[in-house]
Tab-separated table of C-alpha atoms in Angstrom:
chain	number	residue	atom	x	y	z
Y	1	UNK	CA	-6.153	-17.151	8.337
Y	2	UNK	CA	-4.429	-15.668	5.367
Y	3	UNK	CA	-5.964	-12.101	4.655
Y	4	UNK	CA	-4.844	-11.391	0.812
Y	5	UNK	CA	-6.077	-9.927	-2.308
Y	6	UNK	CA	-5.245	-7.962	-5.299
Y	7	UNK	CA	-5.471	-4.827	-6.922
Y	8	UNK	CA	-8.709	-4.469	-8.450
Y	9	UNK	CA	-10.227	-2.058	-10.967
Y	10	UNK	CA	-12.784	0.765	-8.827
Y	11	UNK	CA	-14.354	1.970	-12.466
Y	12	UNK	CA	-17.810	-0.635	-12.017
Y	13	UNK	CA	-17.638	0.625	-7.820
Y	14	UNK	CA	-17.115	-0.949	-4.508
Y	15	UNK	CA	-19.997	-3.653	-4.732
Y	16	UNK	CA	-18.158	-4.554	-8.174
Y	17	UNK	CA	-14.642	-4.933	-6.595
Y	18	UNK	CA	-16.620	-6.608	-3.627
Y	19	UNK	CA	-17.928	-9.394	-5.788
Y	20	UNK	CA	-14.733	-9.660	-7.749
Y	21	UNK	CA	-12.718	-10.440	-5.060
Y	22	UNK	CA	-15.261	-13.459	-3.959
Y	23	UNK	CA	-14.515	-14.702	-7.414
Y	24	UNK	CA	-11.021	-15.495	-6.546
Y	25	UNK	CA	-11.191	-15.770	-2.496
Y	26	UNK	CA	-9.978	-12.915	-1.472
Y	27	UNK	CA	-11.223	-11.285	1.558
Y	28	UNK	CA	-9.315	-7.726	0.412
Y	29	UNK	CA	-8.278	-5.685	-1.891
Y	30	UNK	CA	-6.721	-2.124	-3.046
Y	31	UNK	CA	-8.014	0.416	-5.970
Y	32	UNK	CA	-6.921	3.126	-7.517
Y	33	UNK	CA	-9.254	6.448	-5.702
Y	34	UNK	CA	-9.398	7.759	-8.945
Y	35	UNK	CA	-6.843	7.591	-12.376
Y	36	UNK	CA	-3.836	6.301	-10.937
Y	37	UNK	CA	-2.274	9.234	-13.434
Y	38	UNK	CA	-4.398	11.594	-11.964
Y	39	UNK	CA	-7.388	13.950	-12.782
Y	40	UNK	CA	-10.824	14.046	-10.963
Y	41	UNK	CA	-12.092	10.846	-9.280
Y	42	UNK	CA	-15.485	9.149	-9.712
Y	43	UNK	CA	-18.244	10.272	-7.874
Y	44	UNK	CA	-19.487	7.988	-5.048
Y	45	UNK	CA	-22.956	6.539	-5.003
Y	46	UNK	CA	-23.783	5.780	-1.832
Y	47	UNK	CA	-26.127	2.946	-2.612
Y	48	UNK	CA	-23.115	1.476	-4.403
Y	49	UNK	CA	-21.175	1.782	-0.929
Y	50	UNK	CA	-23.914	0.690	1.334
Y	51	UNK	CA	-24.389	-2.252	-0.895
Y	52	UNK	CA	-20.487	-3.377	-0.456
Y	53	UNK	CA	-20.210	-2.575	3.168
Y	54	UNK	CA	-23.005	-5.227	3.550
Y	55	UNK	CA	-21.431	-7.929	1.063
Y	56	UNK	CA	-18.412	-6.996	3.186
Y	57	UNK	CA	-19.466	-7.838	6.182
Y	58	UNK	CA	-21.731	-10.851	4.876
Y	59	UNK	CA	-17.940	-12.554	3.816
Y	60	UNK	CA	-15.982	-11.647	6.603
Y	61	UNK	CA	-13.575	-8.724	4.684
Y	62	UNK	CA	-10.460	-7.431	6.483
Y	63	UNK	CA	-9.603	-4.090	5.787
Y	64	UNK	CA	-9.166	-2.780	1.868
Y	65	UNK	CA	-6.609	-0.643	0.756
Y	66	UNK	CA	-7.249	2.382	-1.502
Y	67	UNK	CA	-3.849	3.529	-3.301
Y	68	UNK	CA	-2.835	7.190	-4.611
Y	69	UNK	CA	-2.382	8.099	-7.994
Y	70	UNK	CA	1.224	8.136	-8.908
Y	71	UNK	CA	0.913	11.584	-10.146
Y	72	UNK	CA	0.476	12.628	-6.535
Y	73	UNK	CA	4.407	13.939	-5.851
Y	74	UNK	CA	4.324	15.517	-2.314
Y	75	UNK	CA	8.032	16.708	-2.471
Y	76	UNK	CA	7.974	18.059	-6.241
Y	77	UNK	CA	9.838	20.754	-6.789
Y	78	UNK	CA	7.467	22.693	-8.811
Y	79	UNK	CA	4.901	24.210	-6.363
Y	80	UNK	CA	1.908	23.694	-8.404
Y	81	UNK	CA	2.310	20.092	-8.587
Y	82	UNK	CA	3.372	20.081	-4.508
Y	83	UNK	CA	-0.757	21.982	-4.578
Y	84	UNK	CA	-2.526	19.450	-6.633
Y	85	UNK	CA	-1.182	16.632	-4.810
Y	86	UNK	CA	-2.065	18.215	-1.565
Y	87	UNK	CA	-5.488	18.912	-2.763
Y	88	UNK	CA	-5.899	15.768	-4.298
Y	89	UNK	CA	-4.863	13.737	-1.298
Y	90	UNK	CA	-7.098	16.144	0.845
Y	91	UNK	CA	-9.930	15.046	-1.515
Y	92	UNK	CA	-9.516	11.290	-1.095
Y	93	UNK	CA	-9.211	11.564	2.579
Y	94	UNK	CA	-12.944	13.353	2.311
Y	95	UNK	CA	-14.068	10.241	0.477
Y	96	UNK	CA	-12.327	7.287	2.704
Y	97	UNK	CA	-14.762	8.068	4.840
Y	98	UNK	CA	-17.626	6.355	3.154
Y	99	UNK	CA	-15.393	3.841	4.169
Y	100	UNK	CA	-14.209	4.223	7.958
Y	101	UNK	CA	-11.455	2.364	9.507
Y	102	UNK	CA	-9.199	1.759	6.183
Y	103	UNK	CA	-6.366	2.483	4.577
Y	104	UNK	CA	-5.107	5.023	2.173
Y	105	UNK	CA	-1.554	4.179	0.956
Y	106	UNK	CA	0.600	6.209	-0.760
Y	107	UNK	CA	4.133	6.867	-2.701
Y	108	UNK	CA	6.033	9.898	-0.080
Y	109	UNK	CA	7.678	11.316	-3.488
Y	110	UNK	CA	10.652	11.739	-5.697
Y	111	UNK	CA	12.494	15.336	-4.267
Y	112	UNK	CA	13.788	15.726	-7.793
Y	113	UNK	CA	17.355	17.491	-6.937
Y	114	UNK	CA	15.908	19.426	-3.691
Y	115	UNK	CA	17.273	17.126	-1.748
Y	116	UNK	CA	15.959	14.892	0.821
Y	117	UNK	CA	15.907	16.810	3.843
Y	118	UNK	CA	13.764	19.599	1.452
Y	119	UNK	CA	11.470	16.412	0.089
Y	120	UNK	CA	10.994	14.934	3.917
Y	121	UNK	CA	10.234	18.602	5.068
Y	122	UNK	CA	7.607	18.987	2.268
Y	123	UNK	CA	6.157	15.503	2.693
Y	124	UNK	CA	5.203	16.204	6.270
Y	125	UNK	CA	4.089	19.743	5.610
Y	126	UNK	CA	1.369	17.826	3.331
Y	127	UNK	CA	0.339	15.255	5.456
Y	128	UNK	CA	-0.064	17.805	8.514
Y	129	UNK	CA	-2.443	19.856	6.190
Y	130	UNK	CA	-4.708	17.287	4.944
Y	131	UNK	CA	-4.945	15.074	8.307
Y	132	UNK	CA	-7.491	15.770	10.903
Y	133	UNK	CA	-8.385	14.745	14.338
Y	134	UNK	CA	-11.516	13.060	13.248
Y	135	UNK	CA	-10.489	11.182	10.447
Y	136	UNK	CA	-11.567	7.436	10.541
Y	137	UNK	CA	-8.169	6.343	7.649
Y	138	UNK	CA	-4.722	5.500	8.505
Y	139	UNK	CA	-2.733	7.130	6.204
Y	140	UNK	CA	0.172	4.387	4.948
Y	141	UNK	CA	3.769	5.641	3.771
Y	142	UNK	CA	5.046	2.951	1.197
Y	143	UNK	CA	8.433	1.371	1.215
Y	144	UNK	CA	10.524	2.295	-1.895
Y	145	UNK	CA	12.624	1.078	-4.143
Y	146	UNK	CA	14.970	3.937	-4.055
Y	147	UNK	CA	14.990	4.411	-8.549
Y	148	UNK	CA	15.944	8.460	-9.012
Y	149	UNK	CA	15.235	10.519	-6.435
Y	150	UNK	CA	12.511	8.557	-3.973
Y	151	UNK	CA	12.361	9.062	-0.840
Y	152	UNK	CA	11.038	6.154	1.567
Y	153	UNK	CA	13.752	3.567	0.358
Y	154	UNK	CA	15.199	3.077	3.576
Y	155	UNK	CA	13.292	3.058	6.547
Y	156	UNK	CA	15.002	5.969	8.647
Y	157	UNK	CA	13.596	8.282	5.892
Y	158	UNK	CA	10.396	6.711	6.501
Y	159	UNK	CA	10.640	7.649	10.231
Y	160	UNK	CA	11.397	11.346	9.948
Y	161	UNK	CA	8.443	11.910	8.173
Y	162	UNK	CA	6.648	10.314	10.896
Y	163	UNK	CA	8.048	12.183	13.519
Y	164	UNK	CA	7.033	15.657	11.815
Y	165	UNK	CA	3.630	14.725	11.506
Y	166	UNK	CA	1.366	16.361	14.667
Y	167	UNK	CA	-0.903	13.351	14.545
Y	168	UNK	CA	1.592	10.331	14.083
Y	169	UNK	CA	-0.970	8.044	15.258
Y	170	UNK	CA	-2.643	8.039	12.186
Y	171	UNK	CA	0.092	7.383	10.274
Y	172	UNK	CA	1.488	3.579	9.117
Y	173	UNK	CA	3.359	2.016	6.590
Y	174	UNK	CA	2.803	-0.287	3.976
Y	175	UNK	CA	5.636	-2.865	2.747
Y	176	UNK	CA	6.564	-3.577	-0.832
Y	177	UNK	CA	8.232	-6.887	-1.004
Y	178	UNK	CA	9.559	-5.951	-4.423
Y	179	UNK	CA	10.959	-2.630	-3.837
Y	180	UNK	CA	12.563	-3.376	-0.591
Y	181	UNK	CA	14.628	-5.923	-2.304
Y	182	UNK	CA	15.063	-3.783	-5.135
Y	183	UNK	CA	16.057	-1.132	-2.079
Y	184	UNK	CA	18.744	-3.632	-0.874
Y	185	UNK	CA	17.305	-5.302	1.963
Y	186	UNK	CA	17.246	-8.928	1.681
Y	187	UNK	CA	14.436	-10.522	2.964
Y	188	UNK	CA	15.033	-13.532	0.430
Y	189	UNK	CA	18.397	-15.012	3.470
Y	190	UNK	CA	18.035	-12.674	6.154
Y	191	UNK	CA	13.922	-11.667	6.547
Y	192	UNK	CA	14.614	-11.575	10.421
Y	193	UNK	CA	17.167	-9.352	10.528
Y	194	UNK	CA	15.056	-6.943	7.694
Y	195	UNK	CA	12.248	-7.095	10.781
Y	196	UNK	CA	14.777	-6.404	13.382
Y	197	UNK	CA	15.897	-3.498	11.504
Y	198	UNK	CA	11.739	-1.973	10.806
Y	199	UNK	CA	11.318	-2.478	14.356
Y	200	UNK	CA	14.304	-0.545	15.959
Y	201	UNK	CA	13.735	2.112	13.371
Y	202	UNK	CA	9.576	2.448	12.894
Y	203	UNK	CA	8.453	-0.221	15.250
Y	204	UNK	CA	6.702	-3.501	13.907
Y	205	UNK	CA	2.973	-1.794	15.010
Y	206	UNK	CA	3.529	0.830	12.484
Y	207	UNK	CA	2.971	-1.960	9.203
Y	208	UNK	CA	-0.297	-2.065	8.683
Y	209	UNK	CA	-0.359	-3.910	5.595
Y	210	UNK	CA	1.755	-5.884	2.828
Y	211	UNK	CA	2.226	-5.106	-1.054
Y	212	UNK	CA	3.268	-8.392	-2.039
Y	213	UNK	CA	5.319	-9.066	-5.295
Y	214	UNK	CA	8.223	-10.580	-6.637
Y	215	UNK	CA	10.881	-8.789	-8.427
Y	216	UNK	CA	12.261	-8.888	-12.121
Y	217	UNK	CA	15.676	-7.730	-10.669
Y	218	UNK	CA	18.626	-8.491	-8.160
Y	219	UNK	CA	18.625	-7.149	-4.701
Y	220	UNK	CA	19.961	-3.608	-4.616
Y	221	UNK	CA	19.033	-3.033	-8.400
Y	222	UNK	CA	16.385	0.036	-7.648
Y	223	UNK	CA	14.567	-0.792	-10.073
Y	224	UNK	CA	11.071	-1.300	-9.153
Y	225	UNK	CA	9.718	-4.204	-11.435
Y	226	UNK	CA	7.462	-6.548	-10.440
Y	227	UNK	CA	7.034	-10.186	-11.265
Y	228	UNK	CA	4.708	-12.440	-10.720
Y	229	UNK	CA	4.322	-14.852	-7.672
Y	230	UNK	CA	7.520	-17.590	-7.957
Y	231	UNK	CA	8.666	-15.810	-10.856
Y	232	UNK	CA	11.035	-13.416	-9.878
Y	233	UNK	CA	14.404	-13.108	-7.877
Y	234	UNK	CA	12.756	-13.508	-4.826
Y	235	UNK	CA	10.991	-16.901	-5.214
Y	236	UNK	CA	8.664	-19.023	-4.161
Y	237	UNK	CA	9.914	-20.078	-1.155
Y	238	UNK	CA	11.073	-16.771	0.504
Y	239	UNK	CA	7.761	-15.171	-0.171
Y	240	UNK	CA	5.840	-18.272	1.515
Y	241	UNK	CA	8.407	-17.759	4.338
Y	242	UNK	CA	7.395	-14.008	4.304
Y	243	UNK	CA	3.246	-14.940	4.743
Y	244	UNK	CA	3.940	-17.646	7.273
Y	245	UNK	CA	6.640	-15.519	9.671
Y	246	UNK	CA	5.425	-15.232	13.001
Y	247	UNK	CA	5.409	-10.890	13.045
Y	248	UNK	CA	3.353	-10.691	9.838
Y	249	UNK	CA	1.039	-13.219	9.676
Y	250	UNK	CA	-1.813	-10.996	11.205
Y	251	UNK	CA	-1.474	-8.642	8.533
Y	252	UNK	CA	-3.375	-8.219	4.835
Y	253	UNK	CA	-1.461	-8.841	1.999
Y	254	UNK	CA	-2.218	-7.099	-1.857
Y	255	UNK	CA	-0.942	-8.729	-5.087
Y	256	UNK	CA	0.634	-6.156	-7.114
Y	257	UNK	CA	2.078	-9.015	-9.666
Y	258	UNK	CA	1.599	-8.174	-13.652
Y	259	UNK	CA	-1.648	-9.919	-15.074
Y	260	UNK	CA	-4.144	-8.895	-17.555
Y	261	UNK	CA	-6.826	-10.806	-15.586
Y	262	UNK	CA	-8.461	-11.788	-12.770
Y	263	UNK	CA	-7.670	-15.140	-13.162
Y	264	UNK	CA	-3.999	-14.670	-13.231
Y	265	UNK	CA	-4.552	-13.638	-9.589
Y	266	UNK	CA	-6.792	-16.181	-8.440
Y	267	UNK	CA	-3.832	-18.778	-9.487
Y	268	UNK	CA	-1.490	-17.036	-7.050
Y	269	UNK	CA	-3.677	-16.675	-4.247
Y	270	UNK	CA	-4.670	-20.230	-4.781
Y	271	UNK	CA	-0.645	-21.321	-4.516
Y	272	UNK	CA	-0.465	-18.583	-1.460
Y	273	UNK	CA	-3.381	-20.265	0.374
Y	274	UNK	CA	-1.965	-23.327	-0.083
Y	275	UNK	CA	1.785	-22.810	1.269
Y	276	UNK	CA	-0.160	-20.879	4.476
Y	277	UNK	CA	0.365	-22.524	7.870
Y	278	UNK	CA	-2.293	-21.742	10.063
Y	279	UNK	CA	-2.204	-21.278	13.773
């Protein structure tokens, strides 16, 4: 079946993301851990996640997918902010684990004229410090557009930072439809060879999960603007091709598209559902 959702608003708590993702029939979703522009994140009430862990189970969820804040910049180059993204990252970690066997996604960083090799160094020198042995969350690297200084627009950058980490294992990646167009790969006439490519360079067991959007702009533009579903340069039809291809379709997918409501995401999950081949 098709796993997909949307990004939903964690300010009412889990049982209230829980019950607004039944609304439009979705069996995930992603949040914000706290202000996606940073600052100190809600405290958990453990009724409140005991009560969606049930609901969750009740409806057959697949995993959720709890997203950074963007102030988070791992590979700054001002050392305080390289702290408070370290800390804050350590801090969600602590409270994924009200939720065990998940996902915690994230942007690597913009290296802001150190360089990449200094930004990949950095990255990995977080993610070594806040990862432990007996964490229950697969931390997820997301794909890039490639706009300024990013890191993680091409997927060999995505790799070193894997291969510095000392528990790799617990490390995945998360695809952006949008930004890997935006990045230049074209998965609109050519998805196969795009999944060729991930596999020879990260391996197809390292995507865990699926950001999926159109794009405002033309392959190659780094621009990082998403459109809704059909809407965009990638279209319809390539992103229906994307769901239904053979090496994805076990994966969950998250709407990222621009609405204002819930509705607006219902309608695309609706057309989704209905362009899914099962089996």
């Amino acid at each position: 079946m098709l796993h997909i959702g949307c990004h939903l608003s964690a300010t009412k708590g889990y049982l209230a993301m829980g019950k607004d993702a039944l609304k439009i029939n979705a069996d995930t979703f992603q949040f914000f851990t706290r202000n996606p522009r940073g600052g100190k994140a809600k405290e958990i009430k453990e009724s409140d996640v005991a009560a969606f862990l049930e609901l969750a189970q009740a409806h057959q969820f697949t995993y959720i997918l709890a997203h950074a804040p963007y102030t988070m910049n791992a590979c700054s180059a001002d050392e305080s902010v390289r702290q408070f993204s370290c800390e804050m990252m350590a801090d969600d970690l602590r409270r994924m684990e009200y939720l065990p066997g998940n996902f915690y996604n994230f942007h690597p960083g913009s290296h802001v004229g150190q360089g990449i090799d200094v930004g990949i160094a950095q990255i990995t020198q977080q993610l070594n410090t806040v990862m432990k042995p007996e964490q229950h969350t697969t931390i997820l690297l997301e794909t890039m557009a490639g706009k300024g200084s990013e890191i993680g627009s091409r997927f060999e950058e995505l790799r070193r930072v894997i291969d510095g980490v000392h528990l790799p294992e617990k490390v995945g990646v998360c695809l952006d439809t949008c930004h890997i167009y935006d990045a230049g790969y074209d998965i609109v006439t050519d998805l196969d060879a795009v999944l060729d490519e991930f596999d020879d360079v990260l391996g197809l067991d390292k995507l865990k999960a699926v950001h999926l959007n159109d794009s405002m702009n033309l392959m190659g533009s780094h621009k990082d603007r998403h459109a809704p579903i059909g809407k965009g340069t990638l279209g319809l039809s390539a992103i229906c091709a994307l769901i239904n291809h053979p090496r994805l379709k076990n994966l969950f997918f998250i709407l990222e598209t621009p609405h204002d409501t819930l509705e607006g995401y219902g309608q695309e999950i609706v057309m989704l559902r209905e362009c899914y081949k099962e089996g």
